Amino acid sequence: MKSKKATTALLTVAVCGALIGGAALAGCASGATDGDTKAPDTGAAASASATPEVKVGANGVSHIADWGEVYPLQTASFLNGANNIEERDGDNRSHSHALLAEEMEAFIPDATYAVRCMACHSSWYKEITEAHGTTAEVLNSPMASYADEFTDMEFWDCRTCHEDDPANTLKSTNVVFNQISTSYDFPEKDKVCGQCHSSDTQKMLTQLDIDDIYKNGVSADGLFQTWLEFEPLVDWEIGGNNVVRIDEETGIKMYGEGSVVDLENFQGSNHQNLGMTCASCHMPQTTAEDGTVYTSHDASGSPIENPVALEYCLTCHENQGIDSPEAMKEFVLGKEDELAQGQLQMREDLEALKAAIVEAKAAGNVDEKTIEEASMAWSKGRWYLRYTYGHEGENVGKKAAHNFDQMMDLMQRGHKLVTEATATLA
């Protein structure tokens, strides 16, 4: 494989909105109307007839550097965020596109990375699966094994969300996600981000005979039911399955590990019901110095650190008496803190229940059925917590804006479920 400079690696990071960092909003004003809400433009503004031609590189693929010549504002806005990696600390930094770009030099040649990993880490996943299919053998094979066939492999580029036409096409290109998520009709503007920010479909397809992960819906309870139904399909000889894992200390089951359920959590939220998408806050419409309006592609940044995004928030939240970007930020931080308190309490509840299960098993004074029911309560409570996090990490509360009311309800129900189960073991 050809060696690439760091700047080239940065150029090739995805333009899909990463749902990370501080969330932008938390609960829209009930008085908002369609006229109060700006419709986000998630693609370039050019019309089909005015779309400039983009160079076609080797293997018939257009590269990000070529797209940058045609869409300089979108590309520059991404690079601005990717280059500000010193501002990305803790969880935010570890999940930013910027850090992934830093690792590009070692990423593809490293044989430890399988093709299925590249579904969310390289647009070249599309070329490999189109050429070789999506069998378990292909998806589990090392990415490096295709380096000679695709000699100019890059990191993410515009094709991840726009195929070969950023001006006029918005489409999920993750073939496996598209294949096993057919029963739920996600809006395409959510799906382009959700093709990676959703339940871990790659491992499910490669390790289980699964054809539809949303047959019970996208809610926390619906997905938990799906995990239970998929459990009998698990081959325990295969490591790393993401449907169910076993806690070695207690034997308690952990469901949905590896899932990043931002897409599912956003469905039915106040913001979605107002016509908003991931891009509304994470990739807001921005005005350049010359007056050109374009879609910002600094998707790794936090909306509450983006003055343009905060102004967009005010188009609805002014009805709640929030009159400035600074006040808007404080409002969001308050909602994040409220959710964080619920999540931290849930952590404590789960730790207490786990300790009670260990103690009950050691003492032998609690019947097996009660312990099994308590263990299932722990499993469900843990899944509720993961569902509200979006992904496992220390950034408690940070995704409150995705669906605040639902998240708070899950924490309240989870608290009741887990504490009642603990009481049965006393």
Tab-separated table of C-alpha atoms in Angstrom:
chain	number	residue	atom	x	y	z
A	1	MET	CA	0.000	0.000	0.000
A	2	LYS	CA	1.163	3.480	-0.755
A	3	SER	CA	2.276	5.547	2.202
A	4	LYS	CA	0.219	8.675	2.868
A	5	LYS	CA	1.085	11.899	4.608
A	6	ALA	CA	-0.795	12.927	7.722
A	7	THR	CA	-2.500	15.765	5.885
A	8	THR	CA	-3.880	13.318	3.356
A	9	ALA	CA	-5.114	11.132	6.181
A	10	LEU	CA	-6.919	14.086	7.673
A	11	LEU	CA	-8.525	14.865	4.353
A	12	THR	CA	-10.020	11.427	4.175
A	13	VAL	CA	-12.071	11.402	7.361
A	14	ALA	CA	-15.844	10.966	7.027
A	15	VAL	CA	-18.274	13.828	6.593
A	16	CYS	CA	-21.159	12.120	8.357
A	17	GLY	CA	-22.198	13.882	11.593
A	18	ALA	CA	-20.565	12.202	14.580
A	19	LEU	CA	-23.001	12.320	17.457
A	20	ILE	CA	-20.419	13.026	20.109
A	21	GLY	CA	-19.416	15.753	22.457
A	22	GLY	CA	-21.890	18.115	24.090
A	23	ALA	CA	-25.432	17.839	22.823
A	24	ALA	CA	-27.069	20.894	21.342
A	25	LEU	CA	-30.575	21.022	22.730
A	26	ALA	CA	-32.722	19.462	25.391
A	27	GLY	CA	-36.481	19.632	24.850
A	28	CYS	CA	-37.995	22.012	22.291
A	29	ALA	CA	-40.600	24.595	23.134
A	30	SER	CA	-44.091	23.201	22.766
A	31	GLY	CA	-45.173	26.322	20.911
A	32	ALA	CA	-42.783	25.769	18.017
A	33	THR	CA	-44.317	25.515	14.567
A	34	ASP	CA	-43.023	24.391	11.198
A	35	GLY	CA	-42.250	28.007	10.444
A	36	ASP	CA	-40.084	28.254	13.548
A	37	THR	CA	-37.797	25.425	12.464
A	38	LYS	CA	-35.079	25.747	9.879
A	39	ALA	CA	-34.810	22.814	7.469
A	40	PRO	CA	-31.167	21.687	7.462
A	41	ASP	CA	-29.408	21.237	4.137
A	42	THR	CA	-27.225	18.190	4.570
A	43	GLY	CA	-25.748	18.262	1.100
A	44	ALA	CA	-24.020	20.806	-1.092
A	45	ALA	CA	-26.290	23.543	-2.355
A	46	ALA	CA	-25.575	23.112	-6.042
A	47	SER	CA	-28.349	21.912	-8.320
A	48	ALA	CA	-28.021	18.816	-10.461
A	49	SER	CA	-27.431	20.840	-13.595
A	50	ALA	CA	-24.754	22.946	-11.902
A	51	THR	CA	-22.889	20.131	-10.194
A	52	PRO	CA	-19.193	20.393	-11.105
A	53	GLU	CA	-17.426	17.291	-12.304
A	54	VAL	CA	-15.098	15.604	-9.861
A	55	LYS	CA	-11.986	13.745	-10.914
A	56	VAL	CA	-12.182	9.960	-10.832
A	57	GLY	CA	-9.197	8.282	-9.234
A	58	ALA	CA	-7.853	4.760	-9.407
A	59	ASN	CA	-10.380	1.920	-9.088
A	60	GLY	CA	-13.008	4.328	-10.420
A	61	VAL	CA	-13.241	6.170	-7.076
A	62	SER	CA	-13.292	9.900	-6.486
A	63	HIS	CA	-10.965	10.871	-3.653
A	64	ILE	CA	-11.526	13.424	-0.920
A	65	ALA	CA	-8.811	15.712	-2.238
A	66	ASP	CA	-10.724	15.933	-5.507
A	67	TRP	CA	-13.986	16.640	-3.716
A	68	GLY	CA	-12.157	19.359	-1.781
A	69	GLU	CA	-11.450	21.213	-5.004
A	70	VAL	CA	-15.167	21.233	-5.840
A	71	TYR	CA	-16.547	21.767	-2.323
A	72	PRO	CA	-13.843	23.814	-0.577
A	73	LEU	CA	-16.013	25.245	2.212
A	74	GLN	CA	-17.327	21.863	3.314
A	75	THR	CA	-13.853	20.343	3.199
A	76	ALA	CA	-12.223	23.272	5.005
A	77	SER	CA	-14.835	23.186	7.759
A	78	PHE	CA	-14.082	19.540	8.362
A	79	LEU	CA	-10.337	20.119	8.443
A	80	ASN	CA	-10.809	22.960	10.905
A	81	GLY	CA	-12.419	20.570	13.345
A	82	ALA	CA	-10.083	17.684	12.648
A	83	ASN	CA	-6.998	19.834	13.135
A	84	ASN	CA	-8.205	21.118	16.511
A	85	ILE	CA	-7.478	17.776	18.128
A	86	GLU	CA	-5.835	19.403	21.138
A	87	GLU	CA	-9.322	20.558	22.137
A	88	ARG	CA	-10.651	17.009	22.174
A	89	ASP	CA	-9.958	15.565	25.596
A	90	GLY	CA	-11.249	12.450	27.307
A	91	ASP	CA	-14.104	10.579	25.669
A	92	ASN	CA	-14.778	13.293	23.113
A	93	ARG	CA	-11.274	13.088	21.761
A	94	SER	CA	-11.174	9.298	21.748
A	95	HIS	CA	-14.242	9.130	19.547
A	96	SER	CA	-13.557	12.089	17.286
A	97	HIS	CA	-12.912	11.770	13.594
A	98	ALA	CA	-9.747	13.743	14.230
A	99	LEU	CA	-8.102	11.056	16.329
A	100	LEU	CA	-9.107	8.359	13.859
A	101	ALA	CA	-7.426	10.385	11.131
A	102	GLU	CA	-4.243	10.572	13.201
A	103	GLU	CA	-4.158	6.787	13.229
A	104	MET	CA	-4.691	6.402	9.489
A	105	GLU	CA	-1.055	5.584	8.741
A	106	ALA	CA	-1.200	2.467	10.885
A	107	PHE	CA	-4.873	1.642	10.535
A	108	ILE	CA	-5.280	-0.109	7.199
A	109	PRO	CA	-1.900	-1.923	7.054
A	110	ASP	CA	-2.532	-3.330	10.524
A	111	ALA	CA	-3.731	-6.893	9.979
A	112	THR	CA	-5.642	-6.872	13.271
A	113	TYR	CA	-8.379	-4.737	11.713
A	114	ALA	CA	-11.034	-6.795	9.934
A	115	VAL	CA	-13.062	-5.642	6.946
A	116	ARG	CA	-16.181	-5.427	9.125
A	117	CYS	CA	-14.432	-2.798	11.287
A	118	MET	CA	-13.873	-0.697	8.208
A	119	ALA	CA	-17.616	-0.357	7.621
A	120	CYS	CA	-17.377	2.646	9.929
A	121	HIS	CA	-13.713	3.459	9.421
A	122	SER	CA	-13.163	3.580	5.678
A	123	SER	CA	-15.224	4.282	2.576
A	124	TRP	CA	-13.248	1.511	0.903
A	125	TYR	CA	-15.416	-0.982	2.730
A	126	LYS	CA	-17.889	-0.334	-0.067
A	127	GLU	CA	-15.392	-1.311	-2.787
A	128	ILE	CA	-14.296	-4.472	-0.979
A	129	THR	CA	-17.819	-5.723	-0.278
A	130	GLU	CA	-18.981	-4.915	-3.799
A	131	ALA	CA	-16.086	-6.921	-5.205
A	132	HIS	CA	-16.121	-9.824	-2.739
A	133	GLY	CA	-19.528	-9.872	-1.030
A	134	THR	CA	-20.531	-9.774	2.643
A	135	THR	CA	-19.916	-13.335	3.740
A	136	ALA	CA	-18.512	-13.919	7.207
A	137	GLU	CA	-15.229	-14.956	5.585
A	138	VAL	CA	-14.891	-11.616	3.813
A	139	LEU	CA	-16.055	-9.434	6.708
A	140	ASN	CA	-13.739	-11.174	9.180
A	141	SER	CA	-10.707	-11.103	6.864
A	142	PRO	CA	-7.890	-8.568	7.507
A	143	MET	CA	-8.245	-5.235	5.735
A	144	ALA	CA	-4.551	-5.429	4.899
A	145	SER	CA	-5.158	-8.456	2.702
A	146	TYR	CA	-6.836	-6.184	0.134
A	147	ALA	CA	-4.065	-3.585	0.024
A	148	ASP	CA	-2.579	-4.918	-3.206
A	149	GLU	CA	-5.959	-4.979	-4.924
A	150	PHE	CA	-6.940	-1.466	-3.822
A	151	THR	CA	-3.582	0.278	-3.842
A	152	ASP	CA	-4.808	3.817	-3.161
A	153	MET	CA	-7.029	3.016	-0.172
A	154	GLU	CA	-7.878	6.044	1.933
A	155	PHE	CA	-9.773	6.785	5.097
A	156	TRP	CA	-13.378	8.061	5.031
A	157	ASP	CA	-14.476	10.440	2.307
A	158	CYS	CA	-17.622	12.020	0.872
A	159	ARG	CA	-18.843	8.710	-0.515
A	160	THR	CA	-19.682	7.444	2.970
A	161	CYS	CA	-22.844	9.550	2.965
A	162	HIS	CA	-23.136	10.851	-0.596
A	163	GLU	CA	-22.001	8.001	-2.853
A	164	ASP	CA	-20.427	9.783	-5.854
A	165	ASP	CA	-22.584	12.919	-5.849
A	166	PRO	CA	-22.441	15.104	-2.710
A	167	ALA	CA	-24.589	17.806	-4.302
A	168	ASN	CA	-27.616	15.636	-4.926
A	169	THR	CA	-27.306	12.316	-3.085
A	170	LEU	CA	-27.646	11.479	0.597
A	171	LYS	CA	-27.522	7.743	1.209
A	172	SER	CA	-26.282	5.140	3.665
A	173	THR	CA	-23.590	3.099	1.942
A	174	ASN	CA	-23.069	0.588	4.767
A	175	VAL	CA	-24.336	-2.491	2.953
A	176	VAL	CA	-24.599	-4.674	6.068
A	177	PHE	CA	-26.541	-2.069	8.052
A	178	ASN	CA	-28.873	-1.575	5.098
A	179	GLN	CA	-29.317	-5.321	4.791
A	180	ILE	CA	-30.392	-6.115	8.351
A	181	SER	CA	-32.339	-2.962	9.267
A	182	THR	CA	-35.149	-3.227	6.721
A	183	SER	CA	-38.161	-3.378	9.054
A	184	TYR	CA	-37.786	0.179	10.397
A	185	ASP	CA	-38.170	3.094	8.022
A	186	PHE	CA	-35.466	5.489	9.185
A	187	PRO	CA	-35.399	8.910	7.507
A	188	GLU	CA	-32.431	8.892	5.129
A	189	LYS	CA	-31.015	12.052	6.720
A	190	ASP	CA	-30.781	10.160	10.021
A	191	LYS	CA	-29.686	6.919	8.420
A	192	VAL	CA	-26.486	8.318	6.891
A	193	CYS	CA	-25.205	9.046	10.389
A	194	GLY	CA	-26.938	6.051	11.925
A	195	GLN	CA	-25.247	3.583	9.603
A	196	CYS	CA	-22.378	3.795	12.104
A	197	HIS	CA	-24.022	5.346	15.170
A	198	SER	CA	-26.368	2.414	15.828
A	199	SER	CA	-26.485	-1.169	17.070
A	200	ASP	CA	-23.372	-3.114	16.100
A	201	THR	CA	-24.603	-4.829	12.944
A	202	GLN	CA	-21.254	-5.974	11.572
A	203	LYS	CA	-20.502	-8.529	14.267
A	204	MET	CA	-24.101	-9.666	14.342
A	205	LEU	CA	-24.122	-10.526	10.661
A	206	THR	CA	-20.727	-12.218	10.704
A	207	GLN	CA	-21.420	-14.324	13.767
A	208	LEU	CA	-25.172	-14.942	13.738
A	209	ASP	CA	-27.821	-15.750	11.170
A	210	ILE	CA	-29.601	-12.437	11.664
A	211	ASP	CA	-31.757	-10.730	9.074
A	212	ASP	CA	-33.499	-7.950	11.004
A	213	ILE	CA	-32.350	-6.271	14.204
A	214	TYR	CA	-35.405	-3.971	14.384
A	215	LYS	CA	-38.180	-6.559	14.251
A	216	ASN	CA	-39.272	-5.451	17.744
A	217	GLY	CA	-38.759	-1.747	17.094
A	218	VAL	CA	-36.013	0.682	18.058
A	219	SER	CA	-36.904	1.422	21.678
A	220	ALA	CA	-34.722	0.205	24.537
A	221	ASP	CA	-37.315	-2.417	25.446
A	222	GLY	CA	-37.794	-3.499	21.837
A	223	LEU	CA	-34.076	-3.961	21.240
A	224	PHE	CA	-33.657	-5.802	24.551
A	225	GLN	CA	-36.348	-8.240	23.439
A	226	THR	CA	-34.465	-8.712	20.163
A	227	TRP	CA	-31.242	-9.513	22.029
A	228	LEU	CA	-33.112	-12.159	24.024
A	229	GLU	CA	-34.514	-13.706	20.863
A	230	PHE	CA	-31.116	-13.699	19.156
A	231	GLU	CA	-29.318	-15.231	22.161
A	232	PRO	CA	-30.037	-18.882	21.174
A	233	LEU	CA	-28.252	-18.213	17.868
A	234	VAL	CA	-24.983	-17.294	19.580
A	235	ASP	CA	-22.050	-19.599	18.949
A	236	TRP	CA	-20.128	-19.412	22.217
A	237	GLU	CA	-17.027	-20.728	20.484
A	238	ILE	CA	-16.769	-17.367	18.700
A	239	GLY	CA	-15.324	-14.555	20.784
A	240	GLY	CA	-16.494	-10.971	20.771
A	241	ASN	CA	-20.160	-11.434	19.901
A	242	ASN	CA	-22.122	-8.264	20.592
A	243	VAL	CA	-25.553	-9.728	21.273
A	244	VAL	CA	-24.731	-11.162	24.687
A	245	ARG	CA	-21.606	-11.481	26.795
A	246	ILE	CA	-21.060	-13.093	30.181
A	247	ASP	CA	-19.654	-11.305	33.212
A	248	GLU	CA	-16.895	-13.663	34.374
A	249	GLU	CA	-17.268	-12.816	38.043
A	250	THR	CA	-21.003	-13.412	38.376
A	251	GLY	CA	-22.204	-15.144	35.226
A	252	ILE	CA	-24.608	-12.254	34.621
A	253	LYS	CA	-25.401	-11.571	30.977
A	254	MET	CA	-24.668	-8.249	29.274
A	255	TYR	CA	-26.731	-7.543	26.165
A	256	GLY	CA	-26.098	-5.240	23.218
A	257	GLU	CA	-22.438	-4.672	24.031
A	258	GLY	CA	-20.662	-2.579	21.401
A	259	SER	CA	-23.838	-0.844	20.279
A	260	VAL	CA	-23.826	2.910	19.714
A	261	VAL	CA	-27.563	3.517	19.759
A	262	ASP	CA	-27.677	7.195	18.813
A	263	LEU	CA	-29.855	6.522	15.765
A	264	GLU	CA	-32.402	4.447	17.645
A	265	ASN	CA	-32.555	6.819	20.602
A	266	PHE	CA	-33.246	9.835	18.375
A	267	GLN	CA	-36.369	8.298	16.817
A	268	GLY	CA	-39.564	9.912	18.073
A	269	SER	CA	-37.726	12.637	19.974
A	270	ASN	CA	-39.024	16.202	20.236
A	271	HIS	CA	-36.310	17.342	17.861
A	272	GLN	CA	-37.044	14.717	15.230
A	273	ASN	CA	-40.756	15.486	15.451
A	274	LEU	CA	-39.889	19.093	14.596
A	275	GLY	CA	-38.190	17.923	11.409
A	276	MET	CA	-34.642	18.110	12.720
A	277	THR	CA	-31.854	15.648	11.921
A	278	CYS	CA	-28.391	14.903	13.326
A	279	ALA	CA	-26.978	17.502	10.944
A	280	SER	CA	-29.273	20.242	12.243
A	281	CYS	CA	-27.067	20.661	15.316
A	282	HIS	CA	-23.860	18.826	14.440
A	283	MET	CA	-23.480	20.230	10.901
A	284	PRO	CA	-25.373	23.558	10.945
A	285	GLN	CA	-25.850	25.867	8.014
A	286	THR	CA	-22.977	28.349	8.147
A	287	THR	CA	-22.241	31.605	6.313
A	288	ALA	CA	-18.763	32.131	4.863
A	289	GLU	CA	-17.009	35.498	4.815
A	290	ASP	CA	-18.163	36.094	1.242
A	291	GLY	CA	-21.789	35.439	2.194
A	292	THR	CA	-21.976	31.894	0.827
A	293	VAL	CA	-24.212	29.621	2.907
A	294	TYR	CA	-22.931	26.057	3.213
A	295	THR	CA	-23.260	22.982	5.436
A	296	SER	CA	-20.503	22.850	8.027
A	297	HIS	CA	-18.780	19.478	8.127
A	298	ASP	CA	-17.014	19.943	11.473
A	299	ALA	CA	-19.065	17.008	12.739
A	300	SER	CA	-16.682	16.017	15.524
A	301	GLY	CA	-17.180	19.264	17.382
A	302	SER	CA	-19.617	19.945	20.199
A	303	PRO	CA	-22.700	21.966	19.136
A	304	ILE	CA	-22.699	23.868	22.426
A	305	GLU	CA	-19.222	25.144	21.558
A	306	ASN	CA	-20.433	26.253	18.118
A	307	PRO	CA	-22.034	29.757	18.058
A	308	VAL	CA	-23.813	28.959	14.783
A	309	ALA	CA	-25.416	25.844	16.246
A	310	LEU	CA	-26.474	27.738	19.369
A	311	GLU	CA	-28.135	30.428	17.234
A	312	TYR	CA	-30.030	27.662	15.484
A	313	CYS	CA	-31.199	26.383	18.880
A	314	LEU	CA	-32.681	29.784	19.631
A	315	THR	CA	-35.065	29.597	16.661
A	316	CYS	CA	-37.216	27.420	18.940
A	317	HIS	CA	-35.909	27.902	22.450
A	318	GLU	CA	-36.461	31.659	22.506
A	319	ASN	CA	-40.080	30.667	23.173
A	320	GLN	CA	-38.846	29.364	26.526
A	321	GLY	CA	-37.320	32.709	27.425
A	322	ILE	CA	-33.778	31.770	26.431
A	323	ASP	CA	-32.481	34.912	24.772
A	324	SER	CA	-28.771	34.394	23.994
A	325	PRO	CA	-26.282	31.726	22.911
A	326	GLU	CA	-24.731	31.869	26.385
A	327	ALA	CA	-28.109	31.242	28.028
A	328	MET	CA	-28.768	28.441	25.557
A	329	LYS	CA	-25.506	26.758	26.488
A	330	GLU	CA	-26.334	26.977	30.187
A	331	PHE	CA	-29.751	25.466	29.517
A	332	VAL	CA	-28.190	22.511	27.712
A	333	LEU	CA	-25.558	21.997	30.405
A	334	GLY	CA	-28.323	21.962	33.006
A	335	LYS	CA	-30.178	19.230	31.132
A	336	GLU	CA	-26.960	17.273	30.699
A	337	ASP	CA	-26.300	17.483	34.432
A	338	GLU	CA	-29.837	16.320	35.198
A	339	LEU	CA	-29.385	13.255	32.992
A	340	ALA	CA	-25.880	12.648	34.354
A	341	GLN	CA	-27.244	12.451	37.890
A	342	GLY	CA	-29.706	9.797	36.783
A	343	GLN	CA	-26.996	7.832	34.990
A	344	LEU	CA	-24.580	7.989	37.927
A	345	GLN	CA	-27.344	6.826	40.256
A	346	MET	CA	-28.056	3.964	37.881
A	347	ARG	CA	-24.392	2.957	38.014
A	348	GLU	CA	-24.559	2.808	41.786
A	349	ASP	CA	-27.787	0.804	41.638
A	350	LEU	CA	-26.213	-1.729	39.293
A	351	GLU	CA	-23.108	-2.064	41.461
A	352	ALA	CA	-25.266	-2.681	44.519
A	353	LEU	CA	-27.358	-5.318	42.755
A	354	LYS	CA	-24.293	-7.066	41.393
A	355	ALA	CA	-22.768	-7.210	44.882
A	356	ALA	CA	-26.032	-8.579	46.279
A	357	ILE	CA	-26.118	-11.309	43.614
A	358	VAL	CA	-22.525	-12.331	44.408
A	359	GLU	CA	-23.309	-12.403	48.135
A	360	ALA	CA	-26.517	-14.402	47.649
A	361	LYS	CA	-24.752	-17.002	45.528
A	362	ALA	CA	-21.962	-17.347	48.068
A	363	ALA	CA	-24.342	-17.628	51.035
A	364	GLY	CA	-26.656	-20.074	49.320
A	365	ASN	CA	-29.656	-18.681	51.201
A	366	VAL	CA	-31.619	-17.386	48.173
A	367	ASP	CA	-33.464	-19.669	45.770
A	368	GLU	CA	-32.160	-19.989	42.217
A	369	LYS	CA	-35.280	-18.502	40.571
A	370	THR	CA	-34.974	-15.288	42.602
A	371	ILE	CA	-31.297	-14.971	41.703
A	372	GLU	CA	-32.109	-15.532	38.012
A	373	GLU	CA	-34.789	-12.822	38.100
A	374	ALA	CA	-32.421	-10.416	39.850
A	375	SER	CA	-29.723	-11.182	37.285
A	376	MET	CA	-32.126	-10.435	34.441
A	377	ALA	CA	-33.075	-7.143	36.124
A	378	TRP	CA	-29.369	-6.265	36.237
A	379	SER	CA	-28.992	-7.129	32.548
A	380	LYS	CA	-31.950	-4.982	31.538
A	381	GLY	CA	-30.892	-2.094	33.767
A	382	ARG	CA	-27.409	-2.164	32.271
A	383	TRP	CA	-28.889	-2.083	28.778
A	384	TYR	CA	-31.040	0.927	29.730
A	385	LEU	CA	-27.875	2.702	30.840
A	386	ARG	CA	-26.007	1.852	27.634
A	387	TYR	CA	-28.986	3.033	25.576
A	388	THR	CA	-28.855	6.464	27.237
A	389	TYR	CA	-25.082	6.746	26.930
A	390	GLY	CA	-25.107	6.022	23.203
A	391	HIS	CA	-21.788	4.266	23.844
A	392	GLU	CA	-19.926	3.101	26.913
A	393	GLY	CA	-17.796	5.826	28.441
A	394	GLU	CA	-17.354	8.452	31.098
A	395	ASN	CA	-19.207	11.236	29.288
A	396	VAL	CA	-22.364	10.947	31.358
A	397	GLY	CA	-25.217	13.229	30.360
A	398	LYS	CA	-23.567	14.437	27.166
A	399	LYS	CA	-26.234	13.086	24.810
A	400	ALA	CA	-29.210	14.517	26.656
A	401	ALA	CA	-30.369	16.436	23.587
A	402	HIS	CA	-30.897	13.323	21.507
A	403	ASN	CA	-34.052	12.365	23.423
A	404	PHE	CA	-34.019	13.822	26.912
A	405	ASP	CA	-37.500	12.766	28.025
A	406	GLN	CA	-36.974	9.161	26.946
A	407	MET	CA	-33.571	8.959	28.613
A	408	MET	CA	-34.885	10.287	31.909
A	409	ASP	CA	-37.789	7.848	31.779
A	410	LEU	CA	-35.372	4.950	31.232
A	411	MET	CA	-33.253	5.987	34.196
A	412	GLN	CA	-36.320	6.249	36.433
A	413	ARG	CA	-37.690	2.878	35.327
A	414	GLY	CA	-34.247	1.312	35.541
A	415	HIS	CA	-33.753	2.627	39.074
A	416	LYS	CA	-37.064	1.078	40.163
A	417	LEU	CA	-36.330	-2.239	38.436
A	418	VAL	CA	-32.837	-2.628	39.868
A	419	THR	CA	-33.517	-1.456	43.418
A	420	GLU	CA	-36.564	-3.733	43.691
A	421	ALA	CA	-34.465	-6.668	42.477
A	422	THR	CA	-31.816	-5.866	45.099
A	423	ALA	CA	-34.463	-5.903	47.800
A	424	THR	CA	-35.504	-9.450	46.848
A	425	LEU	CA	-32.023	-10.685	47.718
A	426	ALA	CA	-31.901	-9.113	51.184
